[in-house]
Amino acid sequence: MSSYDYIVVGAGSAGCVIVNRLIGAGKSVLLLEAGKADNTPFIHIPATFVRVLGTERTWNYRTEPEPGANGRVMHIPQGKTLGGSSSVNAMIYIRGQAEDYDSWRDAGCVGWGYDDVLPVFKRSEANQRLSGDLHGVDGPLRVSDTRHRHPLSYAFLRAAQETGIRYNDDFNGERQEGVGFYQTTTFDGRRGSTAATFLKAVRNSPLLTLHTEATVEGLILENGAASGVRYRHANGEVKSATVREEVIVSSGGIGSPKVLMLSGIGPTAQLSGVGIPVIRDLTGVGENFQDHISASVYGLTKNPVSLFGNDKGWRAARNGLQYLLWRTGLLTSNVVESGAFVDTSGCGRPDVQLHVVPTLVGDADRAPPQLHGISLNPCVLRPTSRGTVTLQNADPATPLAIKANNLTTGQDIDTLVRGVELCRKILRAPSLKSIIDRELAPGEPETLDRATIENHCRQFAKTVFHPSGTCRMGTDETAVVDTQLRVRGVARLRVADASIMPLLVSGNTNAPSIMIGERCADFVLARR
């Protein structure tokens, strides 16, 4: 049985960051990743990430039938490869709103206010264009403007401004509100996942032991403290490793609570019901599930100007050749190039985010319309709906039962309805109206009653793949981890990923997960 200073479970957005910082401090680390290496070109070429979703390099999680989505099952793909979801996402670099972190602090998570986390965001960041008080320029994480911007993305920007939304050149600046192009975690025309940045920097260190296709089946606990892990290789061989310092679980909003529950850490009734001996009764494990929910508005273009068909025939060959020769062109795009943050309720801060795609998009269970068009995708930034993830049995290979309960509060469906109505308005603004033939969904006429739009929201609802909150940080009895990410009542064990978020941040979760990884390393190494 091998022994290490630290064991990190999961080589994702936060896990690779933690490993980088621990190795840099001279610590030996065992890093266990359930997925394969990130050695497919579809991961590293920005525009081809959609070819990775649904493959063996993603966890293809499914919810239980959703009462708020007309009984439909929702799909939540998450990264199952080196870099985790930072290797399969749309690479959008968003931190969230200052108020998000101040609300964490005000709820008892002292040290997690915006003034506390901003220096950590800056330390990670190497921004191509921005600097000053709000941005870093020499961190491991490369942040840049996309090299390719589609004409439909520009048309959306102009149309949104024509409806009164101001232009914003930096969604991570003084104000999040506005419309603009997203910055992305890319560099030199390639994806900049945490595997390609943080992990790559220490990949050849003798202090690092990395196993891919190694699924953790449970933690080894002795006298109430974590002392190691049990993991299974792809060939079926089960091994164990011990730790001299700590185990850090970084398996994401769905994977991390599963690791804890399989190890006997979680709600007594739930664990006992599947025959797992309870080591530590923590009622919050698997509770507080939150995700961002979206519903597409489709505009059919008059001419064949969208991305539809660019992955076939001579167009695909031309795009591939341009990318190989010059690292320019369509394949350098993150596809979701433009978007907006809008206050649709008058609450004083954006409550809806728009992800705009210059083609018609589908979902895992719904093929996109085979036509040229644009998709405007509003999502609810701060959902009030809460769900759960629970074990179905004691077998580590059995998928969790995910009862997400999306769109089950009036506030959430009202916000999504307002977002859809806003997108329909933008679709009819002059700069888009001149190139749009008709609205494909929700559909004509321009004025639709509330019931029709609400039904569209529920029928087209899909997640933006940001599961979080299931190992909530806090100071009360239902919190799972404390403000230094230590699992309450279990020594030498921490959790560090989006699962610790008390409230989902107002935006994409990759950058915040990286910040959480940075903070975890600071706590472990006793840095200020």
Short mmCIF file of C-alpha atoms in Angstrom, two decimals:
data_model
loop_
_atom_site.label_atom_id
_atom_site.label_comp_id
_atom_site.label_asym_id
_atom_site.label_seq_id
_atom_site.Cartn_x
_atom_site.Cartn_y
_atom_site.Cartn_z
CA MET A 1 0.00 0.00 0.00
CA SER A 2 1.54 3.30 -1.13
CA SER A 3 1.54 6.40 1.05
CA TYR A 4 1.52 10.08 0.11
CA ASP A 5 1.35 13.44 1.83
CA TYR A 6 -1.97 14.19 0.13
CA ILE A 7 -4.51 12.36 -2.00
CA VAL A 8 -6.71 14.40 -4.37
CA VAL A 9 -9.82 12.69 -5.70
CA GLY A 10 -10.69 14.19 -9.08
CA ALA A 11 -8.48 15.97 -11.65
CA GLY A 12 -11.05 18.61 -12.53
CA SER A 13 -11.29 22.38 -12.43
CA ALA A 14 -10.38 22.59 -8.74
CA GLY A 15 -8.40 19.36 -8.36
CA CYS A 16 -5.67 20.28 -10.86
CA VAL A 17 -5.24 23.64 -9.14
CA ILE A 18 -4.81 22.02 -5.73
CA VAL A 19 -2.25 19.55 -7.09
CA ASN A 20 -0.25 22.35 -8.72
CA ARG A 21 -0.03 24.31 -5.48
CA LEU A 22 0.76 21.28 -3.29
CA ILE A 23 3.51 20.05 -5.62
CA GLY A 24 4.90 23.58 -5.70
CA ALA A 25 5.14 23.49 -1.91
CA GLY A 26 7.16 20.25 -2.01
CA LYS A 27 4.34 17.86 -1.05
CA SER A 28 3.89 14.39 -2.54
CA VAL A 29 0.46 13.89 -4.11
CA LEU A 30 -1.57 11.00 -5.46
CA LEU A 31 -4.09 12.30 -8.01
CA LEU A 32 -6.91 9.94 -8.95
CA GLU A 33 -9.08 10.60 -12.01
CA ALA A 34 -11.93 8.29 -13.00
CA GLY A 35 -11.77 9.30 -16.65
CA LYS A 36 -9.22 8.86 -19.39
CA ALA A 37 -6.44 11.26 -20.32
CA ASP A 38 -7.36 14.43 -22.21
CA ASN A 39 -5.68 13.10 -25.34
CA THR A 40 -8.36 13.68 -27.95
CA PRO A 41 -8.05 16.70 -30.27
CA PHE A 42 -11.75 17.44 -29.81
CA ILE A 43 -10.95 18.62 -26.27
CA HIS A 44 -8.15 20.98 -27.27
CA ILE A 45 -9.68 22.52 -30.40
CA PRO A 46 -12.11 25.07 -28.91
CA ALA A 47 -15.02 24.72 -31.35
CA THR A 48 -15.13 20.92 -31.25
CA PHE A 49 -16.00 20.53 -27.56
CA VAL A 50 -19.55 19.54 -28.52
CA ARG A 51 -18.09 16.33 -29.98
CA VAL A 52 -16.87 15.35 -26.49
CA LEU A 53 -20.22 15.76 -24.73
CA GLY A 54 -21.97 12.43 -24.36
CA THR A 55 -18.80 10.40 -24.94
CA GLU A 56 -16.74 8.33 -22.51
CA ARG A 57 -14.98 11.53 -21.42
CA THR A 58 -18.10 12.85 -19.74
CA TRP A 59 -20.23 11.64 -16.87
CA ASN A 60 -23.62 11.51 -18.55
CA TYR A 61 -25.75 12.23 -15.50
CA ARG A 62 -29.54 12.19 -15.80
CA THR A 63 -32.10 13.60 -13.43
CA GLU A 64 -35.25 11.86 -12.31
CA PRO A 65 -38.34 13.03 -14.25
CA GLU A 66 -38.65 16.75 -13.54
CA PRO A 67 -42.06 18.00 -12.33
CA GLY A 68 -41.06 21.55 -13.29
CA ALA A 69 -40.14 20.47 -16.83
CA ASN A 70 -43.32 18.64 -17.85
CA GLY A 71 -42.01 15.38 -16.42
CA ARG A 72 -38.97 15.34 -18.70
CA VAL A 73 -35.54 13.95 -17.76
CA MET A 74 -32.71 16.49 -17.85
CA HIS A 75 -29.14 15.67 -18.82
CA ILE A 76 -26.11 17.03 -16.95
CA PRO A 77 -22.85 16.06 -18.68
CA GLN A 78 -19.76 16.65 -16.54
CA GLY A 79 -16.10 16.20 -17.38
CA LYS A 80 -14.67 12.71 -16.94
CA THR A 81 -11.10 13.32 -18.08
CA LEU A 82 -8.04 15.27 -16.99
CA GLY A 83 -9.23 18.82 -16.47
CA GLY A 84 -12.74 17.65 -15.63
CA SER A 85 -15.42 20.01 -16.88
CA SER A 86 -12.78 22.60 -17.77
CA SER A 87 -11.89 20.17 -20.59
CA VAL A 88 -15.42 19.83 -21.97
CA ASN A 89 -17.12 23.18 -21.28
CA ALA A 90 -17.60 26.22 -23.52
CA MET A 91 -14.56 27.88 -21.89
CA ILE A 92 -16.47 31.00 -20.75
CA TYR A 93 -14.56 32.93 -18.07
CA ILE A 94 -17.06 34.41 -15.61
CA ARG A 95 -16.50 34.94 -11.89
CA GLY A 96 -20.02 35.94 -10.86
CA GLN A 97 -21.18 39.03 -9.03
CA ALA A 98 -19.53 40.62 -6.02
CA GLU A 99 -22.85 40.23 -4.19
CA ASP A 100 -22.65 36.44 -4.60
CA TYR A 101 -19.59 36.19 -2.40
CA ASP A 102 -20.74 38.86 0.01
CA SER A 103 -23.91 36.82 0.51
CA TRP A 104 -21.74 33.79 1.39
CA ARG A 105 -19.87 35.91 3.93
CA ASP A 106 -23.06 37.39 5.39
CA ALA A 107 -24.53 33.88 5.82
CA GLY A 108 -21.62 32.95 8.11
CA CYS A 109 -18.83 32.02 5.67
CA VAL A 110 -16.37 34.54 7.05
CA GLY A 111 -13.41 35.07 4.74
CA TRP A 112 -15.39 34.38 1.55
CA GLY A 113 -16.59 37.90 0.73
CA TYR A 114 -15.76 39.49 -2.60
CA ASP A 115 -12.82 41.41 -1.18
CA ASP A 116 -11.44 38.09 0.09
CA VAL A 117 -11.79 36.12 -3.16
CA LEU A 118 -10.87 38.82 -5.70
CA PRO A 119 -7.10 38.56 -5.01
CA VAL A 120 -7.39 34.79 -5.47
CA PHE A 121 -9.11 35.17 -8.84
CA LYS A 122 -6.35 37.57 -9.89
CA ARG A 123 -3.58 35.24 -8.74
CA SER A 124 -4.83 32.45 -11.01
CA GLU A 125 -5.38 34.63 -14.06
CA ALA A 126 -3.14 35.51 -17.00
CA ASN A 127 -5.37 37.84 -18.99
CA GLN A 128 -4.46 38.62 -22.59
CA ARG A 129 -6.03 42.10 -22.61
CA LEU A 130 -7.10 43.24 -19.16
CA SER A 131 -5.06 44.22 -16.10
CA GLY A 132 -5.24 46.62 -13.16
CA ASP A 133 -7.17 46.27 -9.94
CA LEU A 134 -9.54 43.57 -11.22
CA HIS A 135 -7.40 41.26 -13.35
CA GLY A 136 -4.22 39.23 -13.11
CA VAL A 137 -1.65 38.87 -15.86
CA ASP A 138 0.87 36.24 -14.70
CA GLY A 139 -1.12 33.33 -13.25
CA PRO A 140 -1.33 29.81 -14.74
CA LEU A 141 -4.87 30.23 -16.13
CA ARG A 142 -4.84 31.76 -19.60
CA VAL A 143 -7.79 34.05 -20.34
CA SER A 144 -8.20 35.60 -23.78
CA ASP A 145 -10.57 37.01 -26.37
CA THR A 146 -11.73 34.51 -28.97
CA ARG A 147 -9.89 34.74 -32.27
CA HIS A 148 -13.07 34.20 -34.29
CA ARG A 149 -16.35 36.06 -33.94
CA HIS A 150 -19.33 35.03 -36.01
CA PRO A 151 -21.44 37.63 -37.88
CA LEU A 152 -24.56 36.44 -36.02
CA SER A 153 -22.79 37.15 -32.72
CA TYR A 154 -22.19 40.73 -33.84
CA ALA A 155 -25.79 41.03 -35.00
CA PHE A 156 -26.98 39.90 -31.57
CA LEU A 157 -24.77 42.48 -29.85
CA ARG A 158 -26.20 45.29 -31.96
CA ALA A 159 -29.78 44.07 -31.55
CA ALA A 160 -29.44 43.82 -27.76
CA GLN A 161 -28.16 47.39 -27.61
CA GLU A 162 -31.11 48.47 -29.74
CA THR A 163 -33.41 47.17 -26.97
CA GLY A 164 -31.61 49.32 -24.40
CA ILE A 165 -29.00 46.93 -23.00
CA ARG A 166 -25.67 48.68 -22.62
CA TYR A 167 -22.46 47.32 -24.12
CA ASN A 168 -20.04 45.76 -21.62
CA ASP A 169 -16.42 45.08 -22.54
CA ASP A 170 -15.67 43.15 -19.32
CA PHE A 171 -18.26 41.00 -17.58
CA ASN A 172 -15.77 40.55 -14.71
CA GLY A 173 -15.23 44.30 -14.32
CA GLU A 174 -16.91 46.94 -12.20
CA ARG A 175 -20.35 45.89 -13.47
CA GLN A 176 -21.54 42.58 -14.79
CA GLU A 177 -24.66 43.96 -16.43
CA GLY A 178 -24.65 44.45 -20.19
CA VAL A 179 -24.09 42.72 -23.52
CA GLY A 180 -20.77 41.74 -25.04
CA PHE A 181 -18.34 39.03 -26.05
CA TYR A 182 -17.23 36.50 -23.46
CA GLN A 183 -13.58 36.10 -22.59
CA THR A 184 -12.52 32.46 -22.62
CA THR A 185 -10.02 30.11 -20.99
CA THR A 186 -8.07 29.70 -24.22
CA PHE A 187 -4.59 30.51 -25.48
CA ASP A 188 -2.90 30.36 -28.88
CA GLY A 189 -6.15 29.09 -30.38
CA ARG A 190 -6.35 26.16 -27.96
CA ARG A 191 -8.38 25.29 -24.86
CA GLY A 192 -6.72 26.27 -21.60
CA SER A 193 -8.21 23.69 -19.23
CA THR A 194 -6.76 23.28 -15.76
CA ALA A 195 -5.10 20.13 -17.08
CA ALA A 196 -3.42 22.09 -19.88
CA THR A 197 -2.29 24.83 -17.48
CA PHE A 198 -2.06 24.00 -13.77
CA LEU A 199 -1.53 20.25 -14.10
CA LYS A 200 0.80 20.45 -17.09
CA ALA A 201 3.19 22.64 -15.09
CA VAL A 202 3.81 19.83 -12.56
CA ARG A 203 3.01 16.78 -14.69
CA ASN A 204 6.63 15.56 -14.74
CA SER A 205 7.35 16.19 -11.07
CA PRO A 206 8.59 13.14 -9.15
CA LEU A 207 6.29 14.26 -6.32
CA LEU A 208 3.19 13.56 -8.42
CA THR A 209 1.62 10.14 -8.92
CA LEU A 210 -1.26 10.30 -11.39
CA HIS A 211 -3.69 7.48 -12.14
CA THR A 212 -6.37 7.87 -14.79
CA GLU A 213 -9.29 5.44 -15.14
CA ALA A 214 -9.14 5.06 -11.36
CA THR A 215 -12.55 5.28 -9.73
CA VAL A 216 -12.61 5.96 -6.00
CA GLU A 217 -15.01 3.55 -4.32
CA GLY A 218 -14.67 4.96 -0.83
CA LEU A 219 -12.50 6.67 1.72
CA ILE A 220 -10.57 4.76 4.36
CA LEU A 221 -11.53 6.13 7.76
CA GLU A 222 -9.78 5.30 11.02
CA ASN A 223 -10.84 6.65 14.40
CA GLY A 224 -13.11 9.16 12.68
CA ALA A 225 -10.36 10.55 10.44
CA ALA A 226 -9.52 10.05 6.77
CA SER A 227 -6.45 7.90 6.33
CA GLY A 228 -6.65 6.90 2.66
CA VAL A 229 -8.78 5.79 -0.27
CA ARG A 230 -9.86 2.63 -2.07
CA TYR A 231 -9.97 2.86 -5.85
CA ARG A 232 -10.64 0.57 -8.78
CA HIS A 233 -8.62 0.57 -12.00
CA ALA A 234 -10.23 0.00 -15.39
CA ASN A 235 -9.01 -3.61 -15.35
CA GLY A 236 -11.04 -4.25 -12.20
CA GLU A 237 -8.09 -4.29 -9.80
CA VAL A 238 -8.88 -2.63 -6.48
CA LYS A 239 -6.09 -0.82 -4.70
CA SER A 240 -5.69 1.26 -1.57
CA ALA A 241 -3.43 4.18 -0.72
CA THR A 242 -2.80 5.91 2.58
CA VAL A 243 -2.22 9.54 3.35
CA ARG A 244 0.10 11.21 5.84
CA GLU A 245 -1.71 14.54 5.84
CA GLU A 246 -5.14 14.88 4.19
CA VAL A 247 -7.54 13.56 1.57
CA ILE A 248 -9.14 16.24 -0.61
CA VAL A 249 -12.29 15.28 -2.53
CA SER A 250 -12.72 17.33 -5.70
CA SER A 251 -15.19 15.32 -7.75
CA GLY A 252 -17.78 17.98 -8.50
CA GLY A 253 -21.32 18.86 -7.50
CA ILE A 254 -22.54 15.31 -8.14
CA GLY A 255 -19.40 13.21 -7.64
CA SER A 256 -18.22 14.62 -4.31
CA PRO A 257 -21.37 13.84 -2.28
CA LYS A 258 -21.31 10.36 -3.80
CA VAL A 259 -17.76 9.72 -2.52
CA LEU A 260 -18.76 10.91 0.96
CA MET A 261 -21.94 8.83 1.11
CA LEU A 262 -20.22 5.67 -0.14
CA SER A 263 -17.78 6.18 2.74
CA GLY A 264 -20.48 6.41 5.40
CA ILE A 265 -20.57 10.20 5.62
CA GLY A 266 -24.06 11.56 5.08
CA PRO A 267 -27.66 11.40 6.29
CA THR A 268 -28.18 8.42 8.58
CA ALA A 269 -31.59 7.46 7.19
CA GLN A 270 -30.35 7.54 3.62
CA LEU A 271 -27.17 5.55 4.26
CA SER A 272 -28.87 2.99 6.48
CA GLY A 273 -31.50 2.49 3.82
CA VAL A 274 -28.87 1.24 1.35
CA GLY A 275 -26.90 -0.77 3.90
CA ILE A 276 -23.90 1.54 4.39
CA PRO A 277 -22.62 1.80 8.00
CA VAL A 278 -22.83 5.41 9.19
CA ILE A 279 -19.45 6.86 10.20
CA ARG A 280 -20.59 10.48 10.46
CA ASP A 281 -24.18 11.66 10.33
CA LEU A 282 -24.14 14.76 8.10
CA THR A 283 -27.65 15.55 6.96
CA GLY A 284 -26.51 18.13 4.40
CA VAL A 285 -24.59 15.74 2.16
CA GLY A 286 -26.45 15.53 -1.15
CA GLU A 287 -28.90 18.29 -0.20
CA ASN A 288 -29.08 21.88 -1.52
CA PHE A 289 -28.65 20.84 -5.18
CA GLN A 290 -28.74 23.87 -7.51
CA ASP A 291 -28.21 24.35 -11.24
CA HIS A 292 -28.66 27.01 -13.90
CA ILE A 293 -31.68 26.34 -16.13
CA SER A 294 -32.17 27.68 -19.64
CA ALA A 295 -34.72 27.53 -22.47
CA SER A 296 -33.85 28.34 -26.08
CA VAL A 297 -35.44 30.95 -28.32
CA TYR A 298 -34.86 30.06 -31.99
CA GLY A 299 -34.64 32.50 -34.89
CA LEU A 300 -34.61 31.08 -38.42
CA THR A 301 -32.31 33.07 -40.72
CA LYS A 302 -33.25 34.14 -44.24
CA ASN A 303 -29.92 33.02 -45.66
CA PRO A 304 -27.52 30.13 -44.85
CA VAL A 305 -25.27 32.19 -42.58
CA SER A 306 -25.17 30.13 -39.38
CA LEU A 307 -22.76 27.41 -38.25
CA PHE A 308 -25.11 24.70 -39.54
CA GLY A 309 -23.23 22.45 -41.98
CA ASN A 310 -19.76 23.77 -41.20
CA ASP A 311 -18.72 20.42 -39.75
CA LYS A 312 -19.33 18.55 -43.00
CA GLY A 313 -17.78 18.28 -46.43
CA TRP A 314 -15.55 20.93 -47.94
CA ARG A 315 -16.43 23.45 -45.22
CA ALA A 316 -15.10 21.13 -42.53
CA ALA A 317 -11.95 20.50 -44.57
CA ARG A 318 -11.39 24.23 -45.08
CA ASN A 319 -11.90 25.01 -41.39
CA GLY A 320 -9.57 22.19 -40.35
CA LEU A 321 -6.83 23.25 -42.73
CA GLN A 322 -7.02 26.87 -41.62
CA TYR A 323 -6.77 25.80 -38.00
CA LEU A 324 -3.84 23.45 -38.58
CA LEU A 325 -1.87 25.98 -40.61
CA TRP A 326 -2.55 29.24 -38.80
CA ARG A 327 -4.54 28.53 -35.61
CA THR A 328 -7.22 30.91 -36.87
CA GLY A 329 -10.77 30.66 -38.13
CA LEU A 330 -13.97 29.04 -36.97
CA LEU A 331 -12.33 26.23 -34.99
CA THR A 332 -10.74 28.76 -32.60
CA SER A 333 -14.22 29.88 -31.56
CA ASN A 334 -15.78 28.67 -28.31
CA VAL A 335 -19.11 28.74 -30.25
CA VAL A 336 -20.86 30.55 -27.36
CA GLU A 337 -19.02 33.75 -28.24
CA SER A 338 -21.47 36.39 -27.05
CA GLY A 339 -24.02 36.92 -24.34
CA ALA A 340 -25.52 39.28 -21.82
CA PHE A 341 -26.39 39.77 -18.17
CA VAL A 342 -29.69 41.55 -17.63
CA ASP A 343 -31.79 42.66 -14.67
CA THR A 344 -35.27 41.59 -15.82
CA SER A 345 -37.00 42.07 -12.46
CA GLY A 346 -35.74 45.48 -11.33
CA CYS A 347 -33.95 43.92 -8.35
CA GLY A 348 -30.82 46.00 -9.00
CA ARG A 349 -28.55 43.23 -10.32
CA PRO A 350 -28.70 40.85 -13.29
CA ASP A 351 -30.95 37.86 -12.74
CA VAL A 352 -30.74 36.41 -16.27
CA GLN A 353 -27.71 35.43 -18.35
CA LEU A 354 -27.90 34.94 -22.10
CA HIS A 355 -25.74 32.38 -23.93
CA VAL A 356 -25.96 33.05 -27.65
CA VAL A 357 -25.08 30.40 -30.24
CA PRO A 358 -24.90 31.18 -33.99
CA THR A 359 -26.78 28.01 -34.87
CA LEU A 360 -29.85 26.13 -33.65
CA VAL A 361 -29.02 23.95 -30.65
CA GLY A 362 -30.66 20.86 -29.22
CA ASP A 363 -30.13 18.80 -26.09
CA ALA A 364 -29.04 15.26 -25.27
CA ASP A 365 -32.56 13.98 -25.89
CA ARG A 366 -33.57 16.41 -28.63
CA ALA A 367 -31.81 16.90 -31.96
CA PRO A 368 -31.52 20.52 -33.13
CA PRO A 369 -33.61 21.66 -36.08
CA GLN A 370 -31.66 20.97 -39.28
CA LEU A 371 -31.95 24.57 -40.43
CA HIS A 372 -29.92 27.77 -40.37
CA GLY A 373 -30.62 30.00 -37.40
CA ILE A 374 -29.54 31.53 -34.10
CA SER A 375 -30.26 30.37 -30.54
CA LEU A 376 -30.74 32.85 -27.72
CA ASN A 377 -30.56 30.96 -24.43
CA PRO A 378 -31.64 32.81 -21.27
CA CYS A 379 -30.89 31.15 -17.94
CA VAL A 380 -31.96 31.80 -14.37
CA LEU A 381 -28.89 33.13 -12.57
CA ARG A 382 -29.91 32.61 -8.94
CA PRO A 383 -32.37 29.71 -8.80
CA THR A 384 -34.45 29.25 -5.68
CA SER A 385 -35.39 25.65 -6.52
CA ARG A 386 -33.48 23.03 -4.51
CA GLY A 387 -32.91 19.35 -5.17
CA THR A 388 -31.10 16.30 -3.82
CA VAL A 389 -28.66 13.64 -4.93
CA THR A 390 -28.90 10.28 -3.18
CA LEU A 391 -27.51 6.77 -3.45
CA GLN A 392 -29.73 4.11 -4.96
CA ASN A 393 -27.68 1.32 -3.41
CA ALA A 394 -24.22 0.62 -2.00
CA ASP A 395 -22.66 -0.29 -5.36
CA PRO A 396 -20.20 2.47 -6.46
CA ALA A 397 -21.03 1.71 -10.11
CA THR A 398 -24.72 2.57 -9.69
CA PRO A 399 -25.66 6.10 -10.80
CA LEU A 400 -27.02 8.47 -8.19
CA ALA A 401 -30.68 9.40 -8.05
CA ILE A 402 -30.76 13.11 -8.94
CA LYS A 403 -33.97 14.87 -8.00
CA ALA A 404 -33.07 18.34 -9.21
CA ASN A 405 -36.53 19.92 -8.78
CA ASN A 406 -35.66 22.57 -11.36
CA LEU A 407 -38.27 25.28 -12.02
CA THR A 408 -40.40 24.19 -9.06
CA THR A 409 -40.66 27.67 -7.54
CA GLY A 410 -42.74 30.51 -8.91
CA GLN A 411 -39.75 32.84 -8.79
CA ASP A 412 -37.66 30.60 -11.04
CA ILE A 413 -40.29 30.10 -13.73
CA ASP A 414 -41.18 33.81 -13.64
CA THR A 415 -37.52 34.70 -14.19
CA LEU A 416 -37.15 32.28 -17.09
CA VAL A 417 -40.35 33.58 -18.69
CA ARG A 418 -38.98 37.12 -18.50
CA GLY A 419 -35.73 35.90 -20.03
CA VAL A 420 -37.56 34.29 -22.96
CA GLU A 421 -39.64 37.41 -23.48
CA LEU A 422 -36.44 39.50 -23.53
CA CYS A 423 -34.87 37.20 -26.14
CA ARG A 424 -37.97 37.43 -28.33
CA LYS A 425 -37.71 41.22 -28.13
CA ILE A 426 -34.01 41.13 -29.10
CA LEU A 427 -34.83 38.82 -32.02
CA ARG A 428 -37.15 41.51 -33.39
CA ALA A 429 -34.73 44.44 -32.95
CA PRO A 430 -33.51 45.93 -36.27
CA SER A 431 -30.07 44.30 -36.45
CA LEU A 432 -31.51 40.79 -36.11
CA LYS A 433 -34.89 41.42 -37.71
CA SER A 434 -33.15 42.24 -41.00
CA ILE A 435 -31.62 38.75 -41.18
CA ILE A 436 -34.26 36.66 -39.36
CA ASP A 437 -37.02 35.10 -41.43
CA ARG A 438 -39.17 34.09 -38.46
CA GLU A 439 -39.14 32.97 -34.86
CA LEU A 440 -39.10 29.17 -34.86
CA ALA A 441 -39.67 28.77 -31.11
CA PRO A 442 -41.63 29.69 -29.06
CA GLY A 443 -43.05 30.87 -32.43
CA GLU A 444 -45.21 33.52 -34.00
CA PRO A 445 -47.08 35.80 -33.42
CA GLU A 446 -44.98 38.47 -31.75
CA THR A 447 -47.32 38.57 -28.74
CA LEU A 448 -47.92 35.26 -26.97
CA ASP A 449 -49.86 34.72 -23.77
CA ARG A 450 -48.09 33.85 -20.54
CA ALA A 451 -49.31 30.23 -20.52
CA THR A 452 -47.77 29.56 -23.95
CA ILE A 453 -44.40 31.01 -23.00
CA GLU A 454 -44.37 29.19 -19.67
CA ASN A 455 -45.11 25.90 -21.39
CA HIS A 456 -42.27 26.58 -23.83
CA CYS A 457 -39.93 27.18 -20.88
CA ARG A 458 -40.87 23.91 -19.22
CA GLN A 459 -40.81 21.88 -22.44
CA PHE A 460 -37.46 23.27 -23.65
CA ALA A 461 -35.84 23.61 -20.22
CA LYS A 462 -32.31 22.24 -19.99
CA THR A 463 -29.43 22.67 -17.60
CA VAL A 464 -26.36 24.78 -18.28
CA PHE A 465 -24.32 22.00 -16.62
CA HIS A 466 -23.52 23.83 -13.36
CA PRO A 467 -24.54 21.40 -10.55
CA SER A 468 -23.49 22.74 -7.17
CA GLY A 469 -24.29 23.15 -3.48
CA THR A 470 -24.44 19.48 -2.46
CA CYS A 471 -21.61 19.69 0.13
CA ARG A 472 -22.55 23.14 1.34
CA MET A 473 -20.07 25.32 3.21
CA GLY A 474 -21.38 26.96 6.37
CA THR A 475 -21.35 27.16 10.13
CA ASP A 476 -24.75 25.65 10.98
CA GLU A 477 -25.59 22.02 11.74
CA THR A 478 -26.64 21.18 8.19
CA ALA A 479 -23.44 22.46 6.59
CA VAL A 480 -21.08 19.80 5.23
CA VAL A 481 -17.79 21.71 5.28
CA ASP A 482 -16.56 24.62 7.37
CA THR A 483 -15.08 27.84 6.02
CA GLN A 484 -11.73 26.13 5.47
CA LEU A 485 -13.45 23.35 3.49
CA ARG A 486 -12.90 20.74 6.22
CA VAL A 487 -15.65 18.12 6.43
CA ARG A 488 -17.41 18.70 9.74
CA GLY A 489 -16.60 16.01 12.27
CA VAL A 490 -14.17 14.09 10.01
CA ALA A 491 -10.53 14.99 10.53
CA ARG A 492 -8.03 15.17 7.66
CA LEU A 493 -10.74 15.42 5.01
CA ARG A 494 -11.74 18.37 2.83
CA VAL A 495 -14.02 18.98 -0.15
CA ALA A 496 -13.11 21.58 -2.76
CA ASP A 497 -15.25 22.16 -5.87
CA ALA A 498 -18.62 23.66 -6.83
CA SER A 499 -20.38 21.36 -4.36
CA ILE A 500 -19.31 23.60 -1.45
CA MET A 501 -21.12 26.69 -2.80
CA PRO A 502 -23.80 27.76 -0.32
CA LEU A 503 -25.55 29.61 -3.15
CA LEU A 504 -24.91 29.16 -6.85
CA VAL A 505 -22.90 32.05 -8.28
CA SER A 506 -24.44 34.37 -10.88
CA GLY A 507 -22.66 32.97 -13.92
CA ASN A 508 -20.58 30.09 -15.24
CA THR A 509 -18.95 28.01 -12.52
CA ASN A 510 -15.52 27.11 -13.92
CA ALA A 511 -13.63 30.21 -12.74
CA PRO A 512 -15.24 30.08 -9.26
CA SER A 513 -14.30 26.38 -8.98
CA ILE A 514 -10.70 27.26 -9.79
CA MET A 515 -10.81 29.95 -7.11
CA ILE A 516 -12.16 27.36 -4.63
CA GLY A 517 -9.24 25.08 -5.50
CA GLU A 518 -6.80 27.94 -4.87
CA ARG A 519 -8.36 28.68 -1.50
CA CYS A 520 -8.27 25.03 -0.49
CA ALA A 521 -4.55 24.88 -1.21
CA ASP A 522 -4.06 28.04 0.84
CA PHE A 523 -5.89 26.52 3.79
CA VAL A 524 -3.97 23.26 3.56
CA LEU A 525 -0.65 25.05 3.37
CA ALA A 526 -1.69 27.56 6.07
CA ARG A 527 -1.21 30.54 3.77
CA ARG A 528 -2.97 33.83 4.31
#
